[in-house]
Backbone as XML, in Angstrom:
<?xml version="1.0"?>
<chain id="A" units="angstrom">
  <residue number="1" name="GLN">
    <atom name="N" x="18.437" y="-9.084" z="4.169"/>
    <atom name="CA" x="17.952" y="-7.813" z="3.644"/>
    <atom name="C" x="16.707" y="-8.056" z="2.788"/>
  </residue>
  <residue number="2" name="VAL">
    <atom name="N" x="15.723" y="-7.184" z="2.967"/>
    <atom name="CA" x="14.464" y="-7.278" z="2.229"/>
    <atom name="C" x="14.307" y="-6.042" z="1.364"/>
  </residue>
  <residue number="3" name="GLN">
    <atom name="N" x="13.902" y="-6.257" z="0.139"/>
    <atom name="CA" x="13.619" y="-5.140" z="-0.758"/>
    <atom name="C" x="12.141" y="-5.134" z="-1.122"/>
  </residue>
  <residue number="4" name="LEU">
    <atom name="N" x="11.567" y="-3.954" z="-1.165"/>
    <atom name="CA" x="10.181" y="-3.768" z="-1.578"/>
    <atom name="C" x="10.174" y="-2.901" z="-2.821"/>
  </residue>
  <residue number="5" name="VAL">
    <atom name="N" x="9.586" y="-3.426" z="-3.884"/>
    <atom name="CA" x="9.530" y="-2.680" z="-5.142"/>
    <atom name="C" x="8.073" y="-2.378" z="-5.458"/>
  </residue>
  <residue number="6" name="GLU">
    <atom name="N" x="7.765" y="-1.101" z="-5.488"/>
    <atom name="CA" x="6.404" y="-0.651" z="-5.740"/>
    <atom name="C" x="6.233" y="-0.242" z="-7.193"/>
  </residue>
  <residue number="7" name="SER">
    <atom name="N" x="5.013" y="-0.364" z="-7.674"/>
    <atom name="CA" x="4.688" y="0.111" z="-9.015"/>
    <atom name="C" x="3.208" y="0.415" z="-9.081"/>
  </residue>
  <residue number="8" name="GLY">
    <atom name="N" x="2.823" y="1.158" z="-10.109"/>
    <atom name="CA" x="1.417" y="1.388" z="-10.365"/>
    <atom name="C" x="0.903" y="2.782" z="-10.065"/>
  </residue>
  <residue number="9" name="GLY">
    <atom name="N" x="1.731" y="3.643" z="-9.503"/>
    <atom name="CA" x="1.269" y="4.999" z="-9.252"/>
    <atom name="C" x="1.147" y="5.792" z="-10.533"/>
  </residue>
  <residue number="10" name="GLY">
    <atom name="N" x="0.623" y="7.001" z="-10.424"/>
    <atom name="CA" x="0.498" y="7.842" z="-11.590"/>
    <atom name="C" x="-0.531" y="8.924" z="-11.409"/>
  </residue>
  <residue number="11" name="LEU">
    <atom name="N" x="-0.909" y="9.514" z="-12.519"/>
    <atom name="CA" x="-1.880" y="10.600" z="-12.550"/>
    <atom name="C" x="-3.189" y="10.075" z="-13.120"/>
  </residue>
  <residue number="12" name="VAL">
    <atom name="N" x="-4.269" y="10.368" z="-12.415"/>
    <atom name="CA" x="-5.587" y="9.909" z="-12.851"/>
    <atom name="C" x="-6.610" y="10.982" z="-12.521"/>
  </residue>
  <residue number="13" name="GLN">
    <atom name="N" x="-7.661" y="11.013" z="-13.281"/>
    <atom name="CA" x="-8.740" y="11.963" z="-12.998"/>
    <atom name="C" x="-9.623" y="11.435" z="-11.871"/>
  </residue>
  <residue number="14" name="ALA">
    <atom name="N" x="-10.283" y="12.346" z="-11.221"/>
    <atom name="CA" x="-11.213" y="11.967" z="-10.163"/>
    <atom name="C" x="-12.247" y="10.986" z="-10.710"/>
  </residue>
  <residue number="15" name="GLY">
    <atom name="N" x="-12.524" y="9.955" z="-9.909"/>
    <atom name="CA" x="-13.428" y="8.905" z="-10.347"/>
    <atom name="C" x="-12.739" y="7.730" z="-11.016"/>
  </residue>
  <residue number="16" name="GLY">
    <atom name="N" x="-11.474" y="7.906" z="-11.321"/>
    <atom name="CA" x="-10.726" y="6.845" z="-11.991"/>
    <atom name="C" x="-10.170" y="5.824" z="-11.021"/>
  </residue>
  <residue number="17" name="SER">
    <atom name="N" x="-9.379" y="4.913" z="-11.578"/>
    <atom name="CA" x="-8.828" y="3.804" z="-10.796"/>
    <atom name="C" x="-7.334" y="3.650" z="-11.038"/>
  </residue>
  <residue number="18" name="LEU">
    <atom name="N" x="-6.671" y="3.130" z="-10.024"/>
    <atom name="CA" x="-5.273" y="2.739" z="-10.131"/>
    <atom name="C" x="-5.071" y="1.466" z="-9.330"/>
  </residue>
  <residue number="19" name="ARG">
    <atom name="N" x="-4.071" y="0.695" z="-9.734"/>
    <atom name="CA" x="-3.719" y="-0.504" z="-8.994"/>
    <atom name="C" x="-2.242" y="-0.448" z="-8.623"/>
  </residue>
  <residue number="20" name="LEU">
    <atom name="N" x="-1.969" y="-0.444" z="-7.352"/>
    <atom name="CA" x="-0.596" y="-0.443" z="-6.867"/>
    <atom name="C" x="-0.150" y="-1.883" z="-6.577"/>
  </residue>
  <residue number="21" name="SER">
    <atom name="N" x="1.111" y="-2.138" z="-6.843"/>
    <atom name="CA" x="1.704" y="-3.442" z="-6.546"/>
    <atom name="C" x="2.968" y="-3.233" z="-5.732"/>
  </residue>
  <residue number="22" name="CYS">
    <atom name="N" x="3.236" y="-4.181" z="-4.866"/>
    <atom name="CA" x="4.463" y="-4.154" z="-4.074"/>
    <atom name="C" x="4.986" y="-5.581" z="-3.964"/>
  </residue>
  <residue number="23" name="ALA">
    <atom name="N" x="6.153" y="-5.790" z="-4.542"/>
    <atom name="CA" x="6.767" y="-7.118" z="-4.517"/>
    <atom name="C" x="7.932" y="-7.123" z="-3.541"/>
  </residue>
  <residue number="24" name="ALA">
    <atom name="N" x="7.925" y="-8.084" z="-2.649"/>
    <atom name="CA" x="8.990" y="-8.212" z="-1.664"/>
    <atom name="C" x="9.960" y="-9.307" z="-2.085"/>
  </residue>
  <residue number="25" name="SER">
    <atom name="N" x="11.233" y="-9.032" z="-1.899"/>
    <atom name="CA" x="12.250" y="-10.034" z="-2.210"/>
    <atom name="C" x="13.367" y="-9.951" z="-1.181"/>
  </residue>
  <residue number="26" name="GLY">
    <atom name="N" x="14.175" y="-10.995" z="-1.148"/>
    <atom name="CA" x="15.280" y="-11.009" z="-0.197"/>
    <atom name="C" x="15.086" y="-12.075" z="0.863"/>
  </residue>
  <residue number="27" name="SER">
    <atom name="N" x="15.700" y="-11.826" z="2.002"/>
    <atom name="CA" x="15.691" y="-12.811" z="3.092"/>
    <atom name="C" x="14.421" y="-12.661" z="3.925"/>
  </residue>
  <residue number="28" name="ILE">
    <atom name="N" x="13.361" y="-13.267" z="3.412"/>
    <atom name="CA" x="12.059" y="-13.183" z="4.090"/>
    <atom name="C" x="11.767" y="-14.528" z="4.717"/>
  </residue>
  <residue number="29" name="PHE">
    <atom name="N" x="11.658" y="-14.573" z="5.997"/>
    <atom name="CA" x="11.377" y="-15.823" z="6.682"/>
    <atom name="C" x="9.897" y="-15.994" z="6.939"/>
  </residue>
  <residue number="30" name="SER">
    <atom name="N" x="9.266" y="-14.953" z="7.363"/>
    <atom name="CA" x="7.821" y="-15.001" z="7.540"/>
    <atom name="C" x="7.302" y="-13.573" z="7.513"/>
  </residue>
  <residue number="31" name="ILE">
    <atom name="N" x="6.155" y="-13.422" z="6.924"/>
    <atom name="CA" x="5.541" y="-12.096" z="6.814"/>
    <atom name="C" x="4.283" y="-12.087" z="7.663"/>
  </residue>
  <residue number="32" name="ASN">
    <atom name="N" x="4.250" y="-11.183" z="8.601"/>
    <atom name="CA" x="3.074" y="-11.074" z="9.474"/>
    <atom name="C" x="2.027" y="-10.142" z="8.894"/>
  </residue>
  <residue number="33" name="PHE">
    <atom name="N" x="2.513" y="-9.121" z="8.191"/>
    <atom name="CA" x="1.611" y="-8.065" z="7.750"/>
    <atom name="C" x="2.194" y="-7.404" z="6.519"/>
  </residue>
  <residue number="34" name="MET">
    <atom name="N" x="1.331" y="-7.073" z="5.563"/>
    <atom name="CA" x="1.721" y="-6.207" z="4.457"/>
    <atom name="C" x="0.632" y="-5.168" z="4.295"/>
  </residue>
  <residue number="35" name="GLY">
    <atom name="N" x="1.038" y="-3.982" z="3.957"/>
    <atom name="CA" x="0.042" y="-2.939" z="3.849"/>
    <atom name="C" x="0.530" y="-1.739" z="3.074"/>
  </residue>
  <residue number="36" name="TRP">
    <atom name="N" x="-0.355" y="-0.774" z="2.972"/>
    <atom name="CA" x="-0.072" y="0.473" z="2.272"/>
    <atom name="C" x="-0.361" y="1.648" z="3.198"/>
  </residue>
  <residue number="37" name="TYR">
    <atom name="N" x="0.593" y="2.537" z="3.253"/>
    <atom name="CA" x="0.433" y="3.808" z="3.937"/>
    <atom name="C" x="0.512" y="4.903" z="2.878"/>
  </residue>
  <residue number="38" name="ARG">
    <atom name="N" x="0.073" y="6.072" z="3.257"/>
    <atom name="CA" x="0.225" y="7.221" z="2.357"/>
    <atom name="C" x="0.568" y="8.457" z="3.160"/>
  </residue>
  <residue number="39" name="GLN">
    <atom name="N" x="1.239" y="9.361" z="2.482"/>
    <atom name="CA" x="1.605" y="10.624" z="3.103"/>
    <atom name="C" x="1.368" y="11.742" z="2.109"/>
  </residue>
  <residue number="40" name="ALA">
    <atom name="N" x="0.403" y="12.586" z="2.430"/>
    <atom name="CA" x="0.132" y="13.758" z="1.616"/>
    <atom name="C" x="1.051" y="14.889" z="2.057"/>
  </residue>
  <residue number="41" name="SER">
    <atom name="N" x="1.225" y="15.841" z="1.186"/>
    <atom name="CA" x="2.117" y="16.956" z="1.476"/>
    <atom name="C" x="1.681" y="17.684" z="2.744"/>
  </residue>
  <residue number="42" name="GLY">
    <atom name="N" x="2.594" y="17.823" z="3.669"/>
    <atom name="CA" x="2.318" y="18.533" z="4.905"/>
    <atom name="C" x="1.545" y="17.739" z="5.943"/>
  </residue>
  <residue number="43" name="LYS">
    <atom name="N" x="1.317" y="16.465" z="5.672"/>
    <atom name="CA" x="0.545" y="15.645" z="6.605"/>
    <atom name="C" x="1.373" y="14.438" z="7.069"/>
  </residue>
  <residue number="44" name="GLN">
    <atom name="N" x="0.887" y="13.815" z="8.130"/>
    <atom name="CA" x="1.560" y="12.630" z="8.642"/>
    <atom name="C" x="1.234" y="11.410" z="7.792"/>
  </residue>
  <residue number="45" name="ARG">
    <atom name="N" x="2.136" y="10.446" z="7.830"/>
    <atom name="CA" x="1.881" y="9.196" z="7.142"/>
    <atom name="C" x="0.755" y="8.459" z="7.848"/>
  </residue>
  <residue number="46" name="GLU">
    <atom name="N" x="-0.159" y="7.878" z="7.059"/>
    <atom name="CA" x="-1.298" y="7.191" z="7.635"/>
    <atom name="C" x="-1.506" y="5.844" z="6.945"/>
  </residue>
  <residue number="47" name="LEU">
    <atom name="N" x="-2.058" y="4.910" z="7.710"/>
    <atom name="CA" x="-2.369" y="3.597" z="7.152"/>
    <atom name="C" x="-3.580" y="3.711" z="6.243"/>
  </residue>
  <residue number="48" name="VAL">
    <atom name="N" x="-3.472" y="3.148" z="5.061"/>
    <atom name="CA" x="-4.591" y="3.105" z="4.122"/>
    <atom name="C" x="-5.290" y="1.744" z="4.210"/>
  </residue>
  <residue number="49" name="ALA">
    <atom name="N" x="-4.506" y="0.689" z="4.114"/>
    <atom name="CA" x="-5.063" y="-0.667" z="4.154"/>
    <atom name="C" x="-3.960" y="-1.642" z="4.508"/>
  </residue>
  <residue number="50" name="GLY">
    <atom name="N" x="-4.351" y="-2.722" z="5.168"/>
    <atom name="CA" x="-3.385" y="-3.748" z="5.531"/>
    <atom name="C" x="-4.014" y="-5.124" z="5.467"/>
  </residue>
  <residue number="51" name="ILE">
    <atom name="N" x="-3.146" y="-6.130" z="5.359"/>
    <atom name="CA" x="-3.623" y="-7.507" z="5.298"/>
    <atom name="C" x="-2.640" y="-8.380" z="6.058"/>
  </residue>
  <residue number="52" name="SER">
    <atom name="N" x="-3.182" y="-9.222" z="6.919"/>
    <atom name="CA" x="-2.335" y="-10.088" z="7.732"/>
    <atom name="C" x="-1.963" y="-11.351" z="6.967"/>
  </residue>
  <residue number="53" name="SER">
    <atom name="N" x="-1.101" y="-12.139" z="7.545"/>
    <atom name="CA" x="-0.711" y="-13.394" z="6.908"/>
    <atom name="C" x="-1.898" y="-14.340" z="6.769"/>
  </residue>
  <residue number="54" name="GLY">
    <atom name="N" x="-2.877" y="-14.180" z="7.633"/>
    <atom name="CA" x="-4.077" y="-15.008" z="7.554"/>
    <atom name="C" x="-5.165" y="-14.439" z="6.670"/>
  </residue>
  <residue number="55" name="GLY">
    <atom name="N" x="-4.871" y="-13.313" z="6.050"/>
    <atom name="CA" x="-5.838" y="-12.739" z="5.116"/>
    <atom name="C" x="-6.828" y="-11.760" z="5.721"/>
  </residue>
  <residue number="56" name="ILE">
    <atom name="N" x="-6.633" y="-11.425" z="6.979"/>
    <atom name="CA" x="-7.521" y="-10.443" z="7.605"/>
    <atom name="C" x="-7.121" y="-9.056" z="7.133"/>
  </residue>
  <residue number="57" name="THR">
    <atom name="N" x="-8.122" y="-8.309" z="6.675"/>
    <atom name="CA" x="-7.852" y="-6.974" z="6.131"/>
    <atom name="C" x="-8.385" y="-5.890" z="7.049"/>
  </residue>
  <residue number="58" name="ASN">
    <atom name="N" x="-7.770" y="-4.733" z="6.974"/>
    <atom name="CA" x="-8.299" y="-3.559" z="7.652"/>
    <atom name="C" x="-8.055" y="-2.351" z="6.773"/>
  </residue>
  <residue number="59" name="TYR">
    <atom name="N" x="-8.955" y="-1.394" z="6.864"/>
    <atom name="CA" x="-8.928" y="-0.224" z="6.001"/>
    <atom name="C" x="-9.129" y="1.040" z="6.815"/>
  </residue>
  <residue number="60" name="ALA">
    <atom name="N" x="-8.534" y="2.097" z="6.333"/>
    <atom name="CA" x="-8.859" y="3.410" z="6.863"/>
    <atom name="C" x="-10.298" y="3.725" z="6.468"/>
  </residue>
  <residue number="61" name="THR">
    <atom name="N" x="-10.938" y="4.525" z="7.283"/>
    <atom name="CA" x="-12.334" y="4.888" z="7.004"/>
    <atom name="C" x="-12.467" y="5.504" z="5.612"/>
  </residue>
  <residue number="62" name="SER">
    <atom name="N" x="-11.497" y="6.299" z="5.229"/>
    <atom name="CA" x="-11.548" y="6.977" z="3.933"/>
    <atom name="C" x="-11.404" y="6.012" z="2.759"/>
  </residue>
  <residue number="63" name="ALA">
    <atom name="N" x="-10.887" y="4.829" z="3.021"/>
    <atom name="CA" x="-10.637" y="3.851" z="1.964"/>
    <atom name="C" x="-11.741" y="2.794" z="1.851"/>
  </residue>
  <residue number="64" name="LYS">
    <atom name="N" x="-12.504" y="2.647" z="2.878"/>
    <atom name="CA" x="-13.534" y="1.598" z="2.880"/>
    <atom name="C" x="-14.526" y="1.793" z="1.745"/>
  </residue>
  <residue number="65" name="GLY">
    <atom name="N" x="-14.800" y="0.704" z="1.044"/>
    <atom name="CA" x="-15.766" y="0.752" z="-0.040"/>
    <atom name="C" x="-15.189" y="1.206" z="-1.370"/>
  </residue>
  <residue number="66" name="ARG">
    <atom name="N" x="-13.967" y="1.741" z="-1.353"/>
    <atom name="CA" x="-13.348" y="2.205" z="-2.602"/>
    <atom name="C" x="-12.056" y="1.469" z="-2.910"/>
  </residue>
  <residue number="67" name="PHE">
    <atom name="N" x="-11.320" y="1.088" z="-1.882"/>
    <atom name="CA" x="-10.030" y="0.427" z="-2.063"/>
    <atom name="C" x="-10.144" y="-1.025" z="-1.644"/>
  </residue>
  <residue number="68" name="THR">
    <atom name="N" x="-9.373" y="-1.871" z="-2.313"/>
    <atom name="CA" x="-9.330" y="-3.287" z="-1.967"/>
    <atom name="C" x="-7.881" y="-3.754" z="-1.923"/>
  </residue>
  <residue number="69" name="ILE">
    <atom name="N" x="-7.505" y="-4.311" z="-0.792"/>
    <atom name="CA" x="-6.152" y="-4.844" z="-0.660"/>
    <atom name="C" x="-6.192" y="-6.354" z="-0.830"/>
  </residue>
  <residue number="70" name="SER">
    <atom name="N" x="-5.194" y="-6.879" z="-1.498"/>
    <atom name="CA" x="-5.096" y="-8.325" z="-1.691"/>
    <atom name="C" x="-3.631" y="-8.735" z="-1.663"/>
  </residue>
  <residue number="71" name="ARG">
    <atom name="N" x="-3.421" y="-10.028" z="-1.562"/>
    <atom name="CA" x="-2.048" y="-10.490" z="-1.356"/>
    <atom name="C" x="-1.849" y="-11.823" z="-2.045"/>
  </residue>
  <residue number="72" name="ASP">
    <atom name="N" x="-0.715" y="-11.975" z="-2.686"/>
    <atom name="CA" x="-0.311" y="-13.241" z="-3.285"/>
    <atom name="C" x="0.865" y="-13.751" z="-2.461"/>
  </residue>
  <residue number="73" name="ASN">
    <atom name="N" x="0.591" y="-14.670" z="-1.572"/>
    <atom name="CA" x="1.635" y="-15.160" z="-0.673"/>
    <atom name="C" x="2.761" y="-15.860" z="-1.418"/>
  </residue>
  <residue number="74" name="ALA">
    <atom name="N" x="2.428" y="-16.542" z="-2.480"/>
    <atom name="CA" x="3.449" y="-17.274" z="-3.235"/>
    <atom name="C" x="4.455" y="-16.317" z="-3.876"/>
  </residue>
  <residue number="75" name="LYS">
    <atom name="N" x="3.986" y="-15.120" z="-4.201"/>
    <atom name="CA" x="4.843" y="-14.127" z="-4.849"/>
    <atom name="C" x="5.309" y="-13.053" z="-3.885"/>
  </residue>
  <residue number="76" name="ASN">
    <atom name="N" x="4.894" y="-13.166" z="-2.619"/>
    <atom name="CA" x="5.231" y="-12.122" z="-1.636"/>
    <atom name="C" x="4.884" y="-10.734" z="-2.168"/>
  </residue>
  <residue number="77" name="THR">
    <atom name="N" x="3.700" y="-10.640" z="-2.736"/>
    <atom name="CA" x="3.263" y="-9.403" z="-3.377"/>
    <atom name="C" x="1.929" y="-8.973" z="-2.794"/>
  </residue>
  <residue number="78" name="VAL">
    <atom name="N" x="1.808" y="-7.686" z="-2.576"/>
    <atom name="CA" x="0.555" y="-7.112" z="-2.105"/>
    <atom name="C" x="0.080" y="-6.084" z="-3.125"/>
  </residue>
  <residue number="79" name="TYR">
    <atom name="N" x="-1.227" y="-6.033" z="-3.294"/>
    <atom name="CA" x="-1.845" y="-5.139" z="-4.272"/>
    <atom name="C" x="-2.829" y="-4.215" z="-3.563"/>
  </residue>
  <residue number="80" name="LEU">
    <atom name="N" x="-3.008" y="-3.052" z="-4.135"/>
    <atom name="CA" x="-4.032" y="-2.134" z="-3.666"/>
    <atom name="C" x="-4.797" y="-1.631" z="-4.879"/>
  </residue>
  <residue number="81" name="GLN">
    <atom name="N" x="-6.024" y="-2.110" z="-5.011"/>
    <atom name="CA" x="-6.908" y="-1.636" z="-6.074"/>
    <atom name="C" x="-7.649" y="-0.418" z="-5.551"/>
  </residue>
  <residue number="82" name="MET">
    <atom name="N" x="-7.475" y="0.691" z="-6.221"/>
    <atom name="CA" x="-8.085" y="1.944" z="-5.783"/>
    <atom name="C" x="-9.075" y="2.399" z="-6.839"/>
  </residue>
  <residue number="83" name="ASP">
    <atom name="N" x="-10.336" y="2.436" z="-6.471"/>
    <atom name="CA" x="-11.410" y="2.867" z="-7.363"/>
    <atom name="C" x="-12.051" y="4.147" z="-6.836"/>
  </residue>
  <residue number="84" name="SER">
    <atom name="N" x="-12.806" y="4.794" z="-7.686"/>
    <atom name="CA" x="-13.506" y="6.039" z="-7.308"/>
    <atom name="C" x="-12.551" y="7.005" z="-6.621"/>
  </residue>
  <residue number="85" name="LEU">
    <atom name="N" x="-11.410" y="7.198" z="-7.222"/>
    <atom name="CA" x="-10.389" y="8.044" z="-6.612"/>
    <atom name="C" x="-10.848" y="9.493" z="-6.509"/>
  </residue>
  <residue number="86" name="LYS">
    <atom name="N" x="-10.393" y="10.147" z="-5.452"/>
    <atom name="CA" x="-10.735" y="11.533" z="-5.181"/>
    <atom name="C" x="-9.452" y="12.357" z="-5.106"/>
  </residue>
  <residue number="87" name="PRO">
    <atom name="N" x="-9.549" y="13.652" z="-5.337"/>
    <atom name="CA" x="-8.348" y="14.500" z="-5.217"/>
    <atom name="C" x="-7.661" y="14.367" z="-3.864"/>
  </residue>
  <residue number="88" name="GLU">
    <atom name="N" x="-8.442" y="14.145" z="-2.802"/>
    <atom name="CA" x="-7.854" y="14.004" z="-1.474"/>
    <atom name="C" x="-7.079" y="12.698" z="-1.292"/>
  </residue>
  <residue number="89" name="ASP">
    <atom name="N" x="-7.136" y="11.805" z="-2.275"/>
    <atom name="CA" x="-6.313" y="10.592" z="-2.233"/>
    <atom name="C" x="-4.890" y="10.865" z="-2.734"/>
  </residue>
  <residue number="90" name="THR">
    <atom name="N" x="-4.654" y="12.055" z="-3.238"/>
    <atom name="CA" x="-3.323" y="12.416" z="-3.729"/>
    <atom name="C" x="-2.303" y="12.343" z="-2.601"/>
  </residue>
  <residue number="91" name="ALA">
    <atom name="N" x="-1.256" y="11.562" z="-2.822"/>
    <atom name="CA" x="-0.233" y="11.359" z="-1.802"/>
    <atom name="C" x="0.857" y="10.450" z="-2.369"/>
  </residue>
  <residue number="92" name="VAL">
    <atom name="N" x="1.921" y="10.326" z="-1.610"/>
    <atom name="CA" x="2.904" y="9.284" z="-1.891"/>
    <atom name="C" x="2.472" y="8.043" z="-1.116"/>
  </residue>
  <residue number="93" name="TYR">
    <atom name="N" x="2.367" y="6.933" z="-1.802"/>
    <atom name="CA" x="1.917" y="5.692" z="-1.190"/>
    <atom name="C" x="3.134" y="4.790" z="-0.941"/>
  </residue>
  <residue number="94" name="TYR">
    <atom name="N" x="3.207" y="4.284" z="0.271"/>
    <atom name="CA" x="4.332" y="3.461" z="0.687"/>
    <atom name="C" x="3.880" y="2.055" z="1.040"/>
  </residue>
  <residue number="95" name="CYS">
    <atom name="N" x="4.600" y="1.100" z="0.536"/>
    <atom name="CA" x="4.375" y="-0.290" z="0.920"/>
    <atom name="C" x="5.065" y="-0.557" z="2.254"/>
  </residue>
  <residue number="96" name="ASN">
    <atom name="N" x="4.430" y="-1.360" z="3.072"/>
    <atom name="CA" x="4.964" y="-1.686" z="4.399"/>
    <atom name="C" x="4.903" y="-3.193" z="4.616"/>
  </residue>
  <residue number="97" name="LEU">
    <atom name="N" x="5.978" y="-3.757" z="5.100"/>
    <atom name="CA" x="6.041" y="-5.187" z="5.389"/>
    <atom name="C" x="6.559" y="-5.373" z="6.800"/>
  </residue>
  <residue number="98" name="ARG">
    <atom name="N" x="5.888" y="-6.215" z="7.556"/>
    <atom name="CA" x="6.323" y="-6.512" z="8.923"/>
    <atom name="C" x="6.594" y="-8.005" z="9.052"/>
  </residue>
  <residue number="99" name="SER">
    <atom name="N" x="7.817" y="-8.315" z="9.395"/>
    <atom name="CA" x="8.183" y="-9.684" z="9.711"/>
    <atom name="C" x="8.929" y="-9.626" z="11.032"/>
  </residue>
  <residue number="100" name="GLN">
    <atom name="N" x="10.173" y="-10.036" z="11.045"/>
    <atom name="CA" x="10.962" y="-9.832" z="12.254"/>
    <atom name="C" x="11.369" y="-8.378" z="12.386"/>
  </residue>
  <residue number="101" name="ARG">
    <atom name="N" x="11.351" y="-7.687" z="11.278"/>
    <atom name="CA" x="11.590" y="-6.251" z="11.251"/>
    <atom name="C" x="10.508" y="-5.609" z="10.397"/>
  </residue>
  <residue number="102" name="THR">
    <atom name="N" x="10.531" y="-4.299" z="10.381"/>
    <atom name="CA" x="9.599" y="-3.532" z="9.542"/>
    <atom name="C" x="10.360" y="-2.931" z="8.371"/>
  </residue>
  <residue number="103" name="TYR">
    <atom name="N" x="9.794" y="-3.068" z="7.193"/>
    <atom name="CA" x="10.422" y="-2.567" z="5.978"/>
    <atom name="C" x="9.455" y="-1.643" z="5.232"/>
  </residue>
  <residue number="104" name="TRP">
    <atom name="N" x="10.067" y="-0.684" z="4.524"/>
    <atom name="CA" x="9.284" y="0.287" z="3.745"/>
    <atom name="C" x="9.764" y="0.303" z="2.308"/>
  </residue>
  <residue number="105" name="GLY">
    <atom name="N" x="8.823" y="0.498" z="1.394"/>
    <atom name="CA" x="9.181" y="0.739" z="0.021"/>
    <atom name="C" x="9.615" y="2.176" z="-0.175"/>
  </residue>
  <residue number="106" name="GLN">
    <atom name="N" x="10.021" y="2.480" z="-1.402"/>
    <atom name="CA" x="10.537" y="3.822" z="-1.685"/>
    <atom name="C" x="9.425" y="4.839" z="-1.904"/>
  </residue>
  <residue number="107" name="GLY">
    <atom name="N" x="8.219" y="4.368" z="-2.099"/>
    <atom name="CA" x="7.083" y="5.252" z="-2.305"/>
    <atom name="C" x="6.756" y="5.429" z="-3.768"/>
  </residue>
  <residue number="108" name="THR">
    <atom name="N" x="5.481" y="5.562" z="-4.052"/>
    <atom name="CA" x="5.030" y="5.827" z="-5.420"/>
    <atom name="C" x="3.969" y="6.924" z="-5.373"/>
  </residue>
  <residue number="109" name="GLN">
    <atom name="N" x="4.102" y="7.873" z="-6.258"/>
    <atom name="CA" x="3.215" y="9.041" z="-6.251"/>
    <atom name="C" x="1.884" y="8.704" z="-6.913"/>
  </residue>
  <residue number="110" name="VAL">
    <atom name="N" x="0.822" y="9.065" z="-6.229"/>
    <atom name="CA" x="-0.524" y="8.987" z="-6.794"/>
    <atom name="C" x="-1.094" y="10.396" z="-6.799"/>
  </residue>
  <residue number="111" name="THR">
    <atom name="N" x="-1.487" y="10.861" z="-7.963"/>
    <atom name="CA" x="-2.058" y="12.194" z="-8.104"/>
    <atom name="C" x="-3.418" y="12.072" z="-8.755"/>
  </residue>
  <residue number="112" name="VAL">
    <atom name="N" x="-4.420" y="12.618" z="-8.083"/>
    <atom name="CA" x="-5.789" y="12.579" z="-8.591"/>
    <atom name="C" x="-6.213" y="14.002" z="-8.910"/>
  </residue>
  <residue number="113" name="SER">
    <atom name="N" x="-6.503" y="14.259" z="-10.154"/>
    <atom name="CA" x="-6.898" y="15.602" z="-10.567"/>
    <atom name="C" x="-8.413" y="15.743" z="-10.536"/>
  </residue>
  <residue number="114" name="SER">
    <atom name="N" x="-8.840" y="16.950" z="-10.247"/>
    <atom name="CA" x="-10.291" y="17.200" z="-10.155"/>
    <atom name="C" x="-10.862" y="17.599" z="-11.504"/>
  </residue>
</chain>
């Protein structure tokens, strides 16, 4: 069993920054991918950013240039630094881990006020 514990969400004004963290624990044999998805009210869940075990990153177009994903393999932790936040970034952000199975965190709310 794998557990994902997220932290770092909250309320911030437009233009501000937040840093999300997701720590994985449990029976982890190998991690192929860790990433962040988000789901705004009434919308589908979408990939924001991801990072492979080899450090290759990918970003949603809306996140490029503003968000940075990083990973500490020794701690099985992934981070999402979010800068220049916009009201449209408001959503519940979910951590995602892919190994032999896919796991999701419980979600953390990010609210950006205008």
